[in-house]
Amino acid sequence: MQVLGGVGVRCRQLMKIKSINLYAFGMYVHPESLRAQLGTKYAGVSPSDLKFRSEFYDDLLRHEVSLTVRMVVLYKGLTVDLVRSAFQVSLRNRLRKVISSEDDEGLQIFCSYLSGDLKIHKGTVIDIHWQPGGRLQAVVDGRRVGTIFSENLCRAFFDLYIGDPPVSSSAKHSIGESFARILNN
């Protein structure tokens, strides 16, 4: 069973005048998986210190820790085309950071799951699960839409939330502090 590590909101600035809340998100972790992968290295480190260590987040992205990001759409004008386009751009940039290339077959497959027949509306819940073996599973409103086998895409996707720069710095540090508390329990 996974537990909530932290929450945040993804905003988009419009012409420096107004900020729109696109979606809320939460990151979940499987405590036993976290402890098995990183417990020896970080046990005993205070949560208030660990949340600022970039090495900790790098280790989270390098090891097969069972993670989930749950997104809840807040903006009623969000369409599947906008979501696909935003993820395509963001994930290409993160892939460039993770593997020095923006080409990854997993990205094309992931974007194909965000097709025109998929409906996005205010309140839509999107779960992205990082599972062992480099599997990235997408679930929309409880319906599994597909699984991609790409360790690089897994790292790139979760780098959006706990990498540099994150979509929300306060959420990243909240997640890091919570994960550190789990390691110390």
XYZ file of N, CA, C and O in Angstrom:
740
model
N 0.837 -1.181 0.000
C 0.000 0.000 0.000
C 0.883 1.247 0.000
O 1.848 1.336 0.742
N 0.549 2.193 -0.846
C 1.298 3.439 -0.926
C 0.720 4.478 0.035
O -0.473 4.449 0.338
N 1.592 5.395 0.485
C 1.163 6.472 1.366
C 1.509 7.809 0.717
O 2.470 7.920 -0.045
N 0.717 8.819 1.034
C 0.902 10.155 0.476
C 2.156 10.795 1.055
O 2.341 10.835 2.265
N 3.005 11.306 0.170
C 4.230 11.967 0.593
C 4.127 13.479 0.595
O 4.789 14.153 1.369
N 3.310 14.034 -0.281
C 3.174 15.484 -0.356
C 2.255 15.871 -1.499
O 1.963 15.056 -2.372
N 1.813 17.118 -1.469
C 0.878 17.615 -2.480
C 1.341 18.973 -3.002
O 2.117 19.676 -2.359
N 0.846 19.326 -4.166
C 1.148 20.623 -4.761
C 0.142 20.955 -5.838
O -0.786 20.181 -6.102
N 0.341 22.100 -6.464
C -0.526 22.550 -7.551
C 0.353 22.981 -8.708
O 1.358 23.669 -8.518
N -0.022 22.567 -9.899
C 0.664 22.996 -11.124
C -0.085 24.193 -11.663
O -1.278 24.109 -11.977
N 0.612 25.329 -11.726
C 0.008 26.580 -12.196
C 0.630 26.986 -13.523
O 1.734 26.576 -13.855
N -0.079 27.800 -14.248
C 0.439 28.381 -15.490
C 0.175 29.878 -15.426
O -0.941 30.313 -15.146
N 1.220 30.661 -15.674
C 1.125 32.118 -15.649
C 0.649 32.608 -17.006
O 1.163 32.197 -18.035
N -0.344 33.505 -16.993
C -0.836 34.098 -18.232
C -0.423 35.561 -18.290
O -0.872 36.372 -17.479
N 0.438 35.881 -19.213
C 0.889 37.246 -19.458
C 1.209 38.038 -18.189
O 0.887 39.213 -18.079
N 1.818 37.396 -17.224
C 2.248 38.022 -15.974
C 1.118 38.722 -15.220
O 1.353 39.525 -14.342
N -0.113 38.416 -15.593
C -1.262 39.060 -14.961
C -2.003 38.091 -14.050
O -2.332 38.420 -12.921
N -2.232 36.909 -14.560
C -3.066 35.949 -13.851
C -2.411 34.577 -13.846
O -1.767 34.181 -14.807
N -2.615 33.854 -12.773
C -2.125 32.492 -12.663
C -3.320 31.544 -12.651
O -4.297 31.774 -11.941
N -3.228 30.491 -13.459
C -4.312 29.510 -13.545
C -3.831 28.210 -12.900
O -2.749 27.705 -13.236
N -4.613 27.663 -11.995
C -4.327 26.356 -11.399
C -4.801 25.292 -12.372
O -6.006 25.135 -12.577
N -3.854 24.562 -12.982
C -4.199 23.535 -13.957
C -4.627 22.231 -13.287
O -5.652 21.665 -13.627
N -3.789 21.764 -12.355
C -4.126 20.527 -11.649
C -3.433 20.483 -10.294
O -2.389 21.089 -10.092
N -4.055 19.772 -9.389
C -3.436 19.472 -8.096
C -2.775 18.109 -8.240
O -3.216 17.278 -9.048
N -1.713 17.891 -7.477
C -1.065 16.584 -7.550
C -0.603 16.151 -6.169
O -0.368 16.964 -5.281
N -0.502 14.842 -6.035
C 0.064 14.244 -4.841
C 1.029 13.157 -5.268
O 0.811 12.506 -6.291
N 2.109 13.002 -4.500
C 3.048 11.919 -4.786
C 2.955 10.905 -3.662
O 3.004 11.254 -2.487
N 2.829 9.654 -4.063
C 2.689 8.530 -3.142
C 3.903 7.621 -3.268
O 4.506 7.528 -4.333
N 4.221 6.928 -2.173
C 5.336 5.991 -2.171
C 4.937 4.739 -1.404
O 4.126 4.804 -0.472
N 5.514 3.643 -1.811
C 5.345 2.388 -1.082
C 6.446 2.365 -0.021
O 7.637 2.276 -0.371
N 6.112 2.497 1.280
C 7.140 2.621 2.326
C 8.182 1.509 2.320
O 9.383 1.784 2.482
N 7.761 0.250 2.133
C 8.723 -0.851 2.153
C 9.695 -0.752 0.984
O 10.881 -1.059 1.115
N 9.204 -0.325 -0.158
C 10.057 -0.148 -1.328
C 11.082 0.961 -1.074
O 12.269 0.805 -1.381
N 10.621 2.059 -0.493
C 11.516 3.177 -0.169
C 12.597 2.740 0.806
O 13.785 2.995 0.595
N 12.191 2.047 1.856
C 13.163 1.591 2.864
C 14.150 0.571 2.277
O 15.345 0.610 2.569
N 13.644 -0.324 1.428
C 14.514 -1.347 0.831
C 15.568 -0.713 -0.079
O 16.716 -1.157 -0.101
N 15.181 0.310 -0.815
C 16.107 0.920 -1.768
C 17.047 1.949 -1.134
O 18.208 2.032 -1.508
N 16.536 2.742 -0.182
C 17.323 3.871 0.316
C 17.492 3.917 1.830
O 18.152 4.817 2.353
N 16.902 2.957 2.538
C 16.925 2.984 3.996
C 18.309 2.952 4.597
O 18.616 3.700 5.533
N 19.181 2.125 4.082
C 20.529 2.002 4.631
C 21.298 3.313 4.481
O 21.972 3.757 5.409
N 21.175 3.937 3.347
C 21.943 5.148 3.060
C 21.452 6.364 3.850
O 22.259 7.196 4.262
N 20.118 6.471 4.042
C 19.576 7.708 4.609
C 18.937 7.566 5.985
O 18.490 8.557 6.548
N 18.886 6.371 6.532
C 18.309 6.196 7.874
C 19.116 7.033 8.865
O 20.343 7.056 8.824
N 18.417 7.737 9.711
C 19.080 8.554 10.720
C 19.329 9.989 10.294
O 19.662 10.831 11.121
N 19.189 10.301 8.991
C 19.349 11.681 8.538
C 18.053 12.418 8.846
O 16.965 11.934 8.537
N 18.164 13.582 9.438
C 16.959 14.312 9.839
C 16.155 14.733 8.608
O 16.727 15.161 7.597
N 14.824 14.608 8.683
C 13.971 15.005 7.568
C 14.173 16.458 7.136
O 14.143 16.768 5.949
N 14.419 17.348 8.091
C 14.601 18.758 7.739
C 15.896 18.980 6.945
O 15.992 19.922 6.166
N 16.897 18.108 7.129
C 18.131 18.187 6.337
C 17.981 17.472 4.999
O 18.410 17.978 3.964
N 17.378 16.296 5.033
C 17.288 15.463 3.837
C 16.457 16.112 2.735
O 16.773 15.959 1.553
N 15.445 16.878 3.114
C 14.565 17.469 2.095
C 15.282 18.459 1.182
O 14.782 18.774 0.110
N 16.471 18.923 1.588
C 17.226 19.860 0.762
C 18.416 19.214 0.045
O 19.137 19.892 -0.672
N 18.618 17.918 0.205
C 19.743 17.234 -0.427
C 19.382 16.761 -1.823
O 18.586 15.833 -1.997
N 20.011 17.357 -2.818
C 19.718 16.961 -4.204
C 20.101 15.501 -4.449
O 19.473 14.810 -5.250
N 21.117 15.019 -3.746
C 21.545 13.623 -3.869
C 20.404 12.653 -3.518
O 20.245 11.598 -4.140
N 19.601 13.020 -2.532
C 18.470 12.193 -2.117
C 17.458 12.051 -3.260
O 17.011 10.950 -3.585
N 17.119 13.169 -3.889
C 16.163 13.130 -4.999
C 16.748 12.381 -6.194
O 16.034 11.638 -6.874
N 18.045 12.572 -6.436
C 18.709 11.823 -7.514
C 18.626 10.324 -7.252
O 18.361 9.540 -8.168
N 18.836 9.930 -5.990
C 18.739 8.514 -5.634
C 17.311 7.990 -5.805
O 17.107 6.858 -6.247
N 16.326 8.796 -5.460
C 14.929 8.390 -5.670
C 14.667 8.112 -7.146
O 13.949 7.171 -7.488
N 15.264 8.926 -8.008
C 15.050 8.767 -9.446
C 15.907 7.659 -10.059
O 15.598 7.159 -11.130
N 16.965 7.259 -9.386
C 17.856 6.203 -9.889
C 17.421 4.809 -9.475
O 17.723 3.836 -10.151
N 16.777 4.698 -8.337
C 16.407 3.387 -7.804
C 14.952 3.069 -8.121
O 14.148 3.961 -8.370
N 14.631 1.813 -8.097
C 13.259 1.399 -8.378
C 12.402 1.470 -7.120
O 12.077 0.467 -6.510
N 12.061 2.698 -6.756
C 11.159 2.936 -5.638
C 9.758 3.037 -6.230
O 9.543 3.757 -7.205
N 8.826 2.307 -5.681
C 7.457 2.314 -6.193
C 6.797 3.655 -5.879
O 6.494 3.955 -4.725
N 6.591 4.482 -6.922
C 6.025 5.827 -6.773
C 4.777 5.998 -7.632
O 4.643 5.356 -8.671
N 3.909 6.909 -7.206
C 2.735 7.290 -7.984
C 2.546 8.794 -7.890
O 2.694 9.368 -6.810
N 2.220 9.415 -9.010
C 1.754 10.798 -9.009
C 0.274 10.750 -9.386
O -0.091 10.166 -10.411
N -0.545 11.331 -8.523
C -1.979 11.452 -8.809
C -2.263 12.915 -9.109
O -1.955 13.793 -8.323
N -2.845 13.162 -10.286
C -3.197 14.518 -10.700
C -4.716 14.625 -10.757
O -5.384 13.718 -11.274
N -5.242 15.728 -10.253
C -6.675 16.006 -10.330
C -6.825 17.322 -11.073
O -6.332 18.368 -10.629
N -7.496 17.277 -12.216
C -7.663 18.453 -13.068
C -8.526 19.484 -12.353
O -9.620 19.174 -11.876
N -8.015 20.716 -12.293
C -8.728 21.820 -11.645
C -9.312 22.809 -12.648
O -10.297 23.479 -12.360
N -8.688 22.914 -13.800
C -9.074 23.918 -14.792
C -10.033 23.307 -15.809
O -9.683 22.353 -16.502
N -11.230 23.862 -15.900
C -12.243 23.244 -16.772
C -11.943 23.399 -18.258
O -12.468 22.669 -19.072
N -11.043 24.311 -18.630
C -10.689 24.497 -20.031
C -9.578 23.594 -20.512
O -9.141 23.683 -21.657
N -9.117 22.696 -19.657
C -8.024 21.799 -20.026
C -8.559 20.690 -20.942
O -9.560 20.064 -20.636
N -7.882 20.485 -22.061
C -8.280 19.432 -23.007
C -7.185 18.386 -23.084
O -6.040 18.635 -22.698
N -7.519 17.248 -23.626
C -6.532 16.178 -23.770
C -5.413 16.624 -24.716
O -4.252 16.259 -24.516
N -5.728 17.444 -25.715
C -4.698 17.937 -26.632
C -3.703 18.839 -25.908
O -2.500 18.752 -26.139
N -4.193 19.707 -25.025
C -3.315 20.570 -24.237
C -2.450 19.755 -23.280
O -1.264 20.031 -23.113
N -3.045 18.749 -22.648
C -2.306 17.884 -21.725
C -1.207 17.138 -22.482
O -0.052 17.106 -22.042
N -1.550 16.554 -23.632
C -0.562 15.818 -24.429
C 0.576 16.740 -24.858
O 1.749 16.406 -24.714
N 0.252 17.917 -25.346
C 1.261 18.867 -25.800
C 2.179 19.301 -24.653
O 3.401 19.344 -24.805
N 1.600 19.591 -23.503
C 2.400 20.018 -22.344
C 3.338 18.903 -21.881
O 4.516 19.154 -21.599
N 2.826 17.674 -21.805
C 3.676 16.564 -21.391
C 4.751 16.282 -22.435
O 5.883 15.954 -22.088
N 4.411 16.409 -23.705
C 5.389 16.153 -24.756
C 6.586 17.099 -24.621
O 7.739 16.660 -24.639
N 6.307 18.380 -24.443
C 7.379 19.372 -24.307
C 8.160 19.150 -23.014
O 9.393 19.084 -23.011
N 7.448 19.019 -21.896
C 8.100 18.858 -20.593
C 8.945 17.588 -20.537
O 10.076 17.608 -20.036
N 8.391 16.492 -21.012
C 9.113 15.215 -20.932
C 10.297 15.168 -21.899
O 11.312 14.558 -21.589
N 10.189 15.819 -23.038
C 11.354 15.898 -23.938
C 12.503 16.615 -23.238
O 13.648 16.186 -23.302
N 12.176 17.737 -22.576
C 13.203 18.483 -21.842
C 13.809 17.638 -20.737
O 15.021 17.658 -20.517
N 12.985 16.890 -20.014
C 13.493 16.055 -18.919
C 14.293 14.875 -19.449
O 15.279 14.470 -18.851
N 13.887 14.311 -20.584
C 14.664 13.218 -21.186
C 16.048 13.719 -21.592
O 17.036 13.020 -21.421
N 16.091 14.945 -22.107
C 17.374 15.534 -22.465
C 18.282 15.618 -21.240
O 19.474 15.374 -21.308
N 17.685 15.945 -20.102
C 18.436 16.029 -18.844
C 18.856 14.640 -18.354
O 19.984 14.445 -17.928
N 17.941 13.674 -18.431
C 18.171 12.339 -17.878
C 19.119 11.507 -18.734
O 20.004 10.830 -18.218
N 18.945 11.551 -20.064
C 19.752 10.688 -20.941
C 20.457 11.454 -22.058
O 20.977 10.858 -22.994
N 20.432 12.768 -22.011
C 21.074 13.613 -23.029
C 20.472 13.399 -24.414
O 21.150 13.562 -25.425
N 19.218 13.021 -24.456
C 18.500 12.847 -25.718
C 17.019 13.022 -25.446
O 16.534 12.667 -24.373
N 16.307 13.589 -26.396
C 14.861 13.723 -26.209
C 14.095 12.606 -26.906
O 12.876 12.577 -26.878
N 14.820 11.711 -27.534
C 14.188 10.599 -28.232
C 14.035 9.404 -27.304
O 15.023 8.882 -26.789
N 12.826 8.990 -27.110
C 12.539 7.803 -26.323
C 11.217 7.258 -26.838
O 10.219 7.985 -26.884
N 11.235 6.021 -27.260
C 10.024 5.411 -27.806
C 8.883 5.467 -26.802
O 7.720 5.635 -27.165
N 9.216 5.384 -25.515
C 8.198 5.444 -24.474
C 7.423 6.745 -24.488
O 6.221 6.767 -24.195
N 8.080 7.853 -24.845
C 7.391 9.146 -24.897
C 6.311 9.142 -25.975
O 5.193 9.609 -25.736
N 6.613 8.602 -27.141
C 5.601 8.539 -28.205
C 4.424 7.659 -27.789
O 3.270 7.992 -28.044
N 4.727 6.554 -27.126
C 3.653 5.657 -26.667
C 2.813 6.366 -25.616
O 1.577 6.347 -25.676
N 3.474 7.018 -24.642
C 2.759 7.745 -23.599
C 1.830 8.792 -24.220
O 0.655 8.893 -23.849
N 2.352 9.566 -25.157
C 1.536 10.609 -25.792
C 0.384 10.018 -26.605
O -0.686 10.618 -26.702
N 0.583 8.818 -27.158
C -0.508 8.180 -27.917
C -1.668 7.798 -26.999
O -2.811 7.722 -27.438
N -1.361 7.560 -25.708
C -2.431 7.249 -24.751
C -3.308 8.471 -24.502
O -4.463 8.345 -24.111
N -2.741 9.654 -24.712
C -3.490 10.893 -24.515
C -4.094 11.303 -25.849
O -3.763 12.332 -26.430
N -4.998 10.484 -26.322
C -5.588 10.692 -27.651
C -6.913 11.437 -27.549
O -7.454 11.633 -26.469
N -7.428 11.818 -28.701
C -8.664 12.597 -28.782
C -9.879 11.932 -28.166
O -10.806 12.605 -27.741
N -9.901 10.583 -28.112
C -11.080 9.915 -27.553
C -11.071 9.894 -26.021
O -12.074 9.584 -25.388
N -9.942 10.263 -25.423
C -9.850 10.350 -23.971
C -10.405 11.707 -23.545
O -9.997 12.742 -24.055
N -11.343 11.710 -22.632
C -11.978 12.954 -22.198
C -11.345 13.441 -20.900
O -11.215 12.688 -19.946
N -10.958 14.713 -20.902
C -10.405 15.377 -19.721
C -11.382 16.489 -19.342
O -11.778 17.289 -20.191
N -11.750 16.528 -18.092
C -12.660 17.571 -17.603
C -12.261 17.924 -16.179
O -11.421 17.246 -15.569
N -12.818 18.976 -15.657
C -12.540 19.355 -14.271
C -12.923 18.177 -13.378
O -14.013 17.623 -13.494
N -11.987 17.762 -12.542
C -12.222 16.619 -11.655
C -11.640 15.308 -12.157
O -11.607 14.322 -11.416
N -11.161 15.271 -13.400
C -10.535 14.055 -13.929
C -9.323 13.695 -13.065
O -8.526 14.554 -12.705
N -9.200 12.409 -12.735
C -8.081 11.917 -11.930
C -7.166 11.097 -12.840
O -7.606 10.144 -13.489
N -5.887 11.504 -12.874
C -4.886 10.811 -13.676
C -3.818 10.281 -12.725
O -3.203 11.058 -11.995
N -3.633 8.971 -12.734
C -2.597 8.339 -11.906
C -1.498 7.819 -12.815
O -1.772 7.126 -13.802
N -0.264 8.166 -12.465
C 0.898 7.653 -13.173
C 1.722 6.874 -12.157
O 2.205 7.431 -11.172
N 1.872 5.574 -12.398
C 2.574 4.675 -11.476
C 3.921 4.278 -12.059
O 3.995 3.855 -13.212
N 4.974 4.410 -11.245
C 6.302 3.887 -11.606
C 6.424 2.546 -10.912
O 6.492 2.460 -9.696
N 6.431 1.495 -11.701
C 6.462 0.141 -11.170
C 7.811 -0.507 -11.462
O 8.521 -0.084 -12.377
N 8.175 -1.544 -10.689
C 9.459 -2.230 -10.919
C 9.613 -2.666 -12.370
O 8.639 -2.973 -13.055
N 10.860 -2.663 -12.822
C 11.148 -3.065 -14.196
C 11.028 -1.929 -15.185
O 10.982 -2.158 -16.386
N 10.970 -0.692 -14.693
C 10.876 0.450 -15.597
C 9.537 0.566 -16.294
O 9.461 0.997 -17.436
N 8.479 0.175 -15.592
C 7.128 0.264 -16.166
C 6.456 1.534 -15.678
O 6.434 1.817 -14.492
N 5.885 2.286 -16.616
C 5.120 3.488 -16.309
C 3.682 3.210 -16.727
O 3.408 3.015 -17.904
N 2.803 3.149 -15.736
C 1.414 2.812 -16.013
C 0.545 4.060 -15.870
O 0.661 4.792 -14.881
N -0.317 4.307 -16.856
C -1.227 5.449 -16.851
C -2.653 4.962 -16.618
O -3.123 4.039 -17.291
N -3.327 5.608 -15.657
C -4.712 5.283 -15.322
C -5.491 6.596 -15.292
O -5.077 7.553 -14.624
N -6.597 6.649 -16.014
C -7.423 7.857 -16.049
C -8.814 7.515 -15.532
O -9.480 6.628 -16.067
N -9.205 8.217 -14.480
C -10.502 7.981 -13.826
C -10.744 6.495 -13.546
O -11.817 5.955 -13.801
N -9.708 5.832 -13.051
C -9.824 4.427 -12.670
C -9.671 3.437 -13.809
O -9.668 2.231 -13.594
N -9.544 3.918 -15.037
C -9.411 3.037 -16.206
C -7.960 3.028 -16.680
O -7.399 4.068 -17.014
N -7.357 1.841 -16.662
C -5.978 1.714 -17.130
C -5.935 1.964 -18.631
O -6.607 1.285 -19.403
N -5.136 2.962 -19.030
C -5.044 3.277 -20.448
C -3.798 2.701 -21.096
O -3.721 2.641 -22.314
N -2.815 2.278 -20.286
C -1.646 1.641 -20.868
C -0.453 1.620 -19.951
O -0.411 2.318 -18.940
N 0.510 0.787 -20.348
C 1.769 0.652 -19.619
C 2.908 0.773 -20.617
O 2.883 0.138 -21.671
N 3.884 1.587 -20.263
C 5.065 1.797 -21.094
C 6.255 1.186 -20.374
O 6.401 1.361 -19.167
N 7.102 0.501 -21.100
C 8.321 -0.066 -20.536
C 9.488 0.830 -20.939
O 10.036 0.684 -22.028
N 9.825 1.781 -20.059
C 10.921 2.706 -20.327
C 11.412 3.304 -19.015
O 10.765 4.190 -18.453
N 12.549 2.806 -18.565
C 13.155 3.340 -17.335
C 13.439 4.834 -17.491
O 13.249 5.611 -16.561
N 13.877 5.228 -18.681
C 14.188 6.639 -18.915
C 12.949 7.521 -18.807
O 13.015 8.609 -18.245
N 11.839 7.071 -19.356
C 10.612 7.857 -19.264
C 10.124 7.915 -17.816
O 9.634 8.957 -17.370
N 10.273 6.833 -17.071
C 9.910 6.846 -15.648
C 10.697 7.938 -14.927
O 10.118 8.763 -14.208
N 11.991 7.942 -15.126
C 12.838 8.948 -14.469
C 12.452 10.355 -14.906
O 12.367 11.266 -14.096
N 12.255 10.537 -16.206
C 11.908 11.865 -16.725
C 10.578 12.346 -16.155
O 10.447 13.509 -15.761
N 9.587 11.451 -16.094
C 8.270 11.862 -15.592
C 8.355 12.296 -14.128
O 7.860 13.359 -13.757
N 8.983 11.493 -13.295
C 9.036 11.824 -11.874
C 10.024 12.954 -11.585
O 9.898 13.646 -10.581
N 10.959 13.192 -12.501
C 11.859 14.337 -12.392
C 11.070 15.651 -12.460
O 11.482 16.656 -11.876
N 9.936 15.636 -13.131
C 9.084 16.832 -13.174
C 8.696 17.290 -11.768
O 8.568 18.488 -11.516
N 8.539 16.346 -10.868
C 8.009 16.644 -9.530
C 9.080 16.697 -8.438
O 8.929 17.463 -7.483
N 10.159 15.902 -8.583
C 11.191 15.903 -7.544
C 12.584 16.195 -8.096
O 13.571 16.086 -7.375
N 12.660 16.584 -9.359
C 13.937 16.965 -9.961
C 14.131 18.472 -9.879
O 13.435 19.169 -9.148
N 15.091 18.964 -10.660
C 15.358 20.406 -10.702
C 15.181 20.921 -12.110
O 15.787 20.382 -13.028
N 14.389 21.937 -12.313
C 13.477 22.527 -11.344
C 12.177 21.719 -11.286
O 11.722 21.208 -12.306
N 11.575 21.639 -10.121
C 10.298 20.916 -9.998
C 9.131 21.820 -10.394
O 9.280 23.050 -10.430
N 7.977 21.235 -10.654
C 6.796 22.052 -10.950
C 6.365 22.851 -9.728
O 5.723 23.888 -9.863
N 6.758 22.402 -8.530
C 6.475 23.124 -7.293
C 7.583 22.816 -6.279
O 7.695 21.685 -5.814
N 8.385 23.822 -5.962
C 9.481 23.624 -5.002
C 8.961 23.261 -3.620
O 9.524 22.393 -2.949
N 7.883 23.915 -3.195
C 7.347 23.614 -1.861
C 6.834 22.181 -1.798
O 7.031 21.488 -0.799
N 6.210 21.708 -2.874
C 5.727 20.324 -2.904
C 6.909 19.350 -2.884
O 6.880 18.353 -2.169
N 7.956 19.650 -3.645
C 9.135 18.785 -3.681
C 9.728 18.635 -2.286
O 10.017 17.523 -1.847
N 9.882 19.735 -1.570
C 10.486 19.672 -0.238
C 9.562 18.994 0.771
O 10.033 18.286 1.662
N 8.275 19.175 0.609
C 7.315 18.475 1.467
C 7.396 16.967 1.231
O 7.384 16.180 2.172
N 7.489 16.573 -0.026
C 7.617 15.158 -0.391
C 8.918 14.595 0.179
O 8.929 13.524 0.803
N 10.013 15.309 0.008
C 11.308 14.851 0.513
C 11.310 14.685 2.024
O 11.816 13.686 2.548
N 10.704 15.637 2.725
C 10.653 15.562 4.185
C 9.791 14.384 4.636
O 10.146 13.652 5.559
N 8.679 14.186 3.967
C 7.800 13.061 4.299
C 8.481 11.716 4.035
O 8.418 10.805 4.856
N 9.162 11.604 2.888
C 9.870 10.371 2.567
C 10.976 10.113 3.595
O 11.230 8.974 3.985
N 11.650 11.170 4.046
C 12.701 11.026 5.058
C 12.120 10.516 6.374
O 12.734 9.694 7.044
N 10.932 10.989 6.738
C 10.277 10.497 7.962
C 9.959 9.007 7.831
O 10.109 8.246 8.780
N 9.534 8.599 6.644
C 9.249 7.173 6.410
C 10.526 6.352 6.591
O 10.495 5.280 7.190
N 11.644 6.853 6.081
C 12.915 6.132 6.207
C 13.347 6.004 7.662
O 14.044 5.056 8.011
N 12.954 6.947 8.499
C 13.358 6.930 9.908
C 12.367 6.219 10.810
O 12.573 6.164 12.026
N 11.291 5.686 10.269
C 10.306 4.935 11.085
C 10.548 3.458 11.002
O 10.950 2.890 10.079
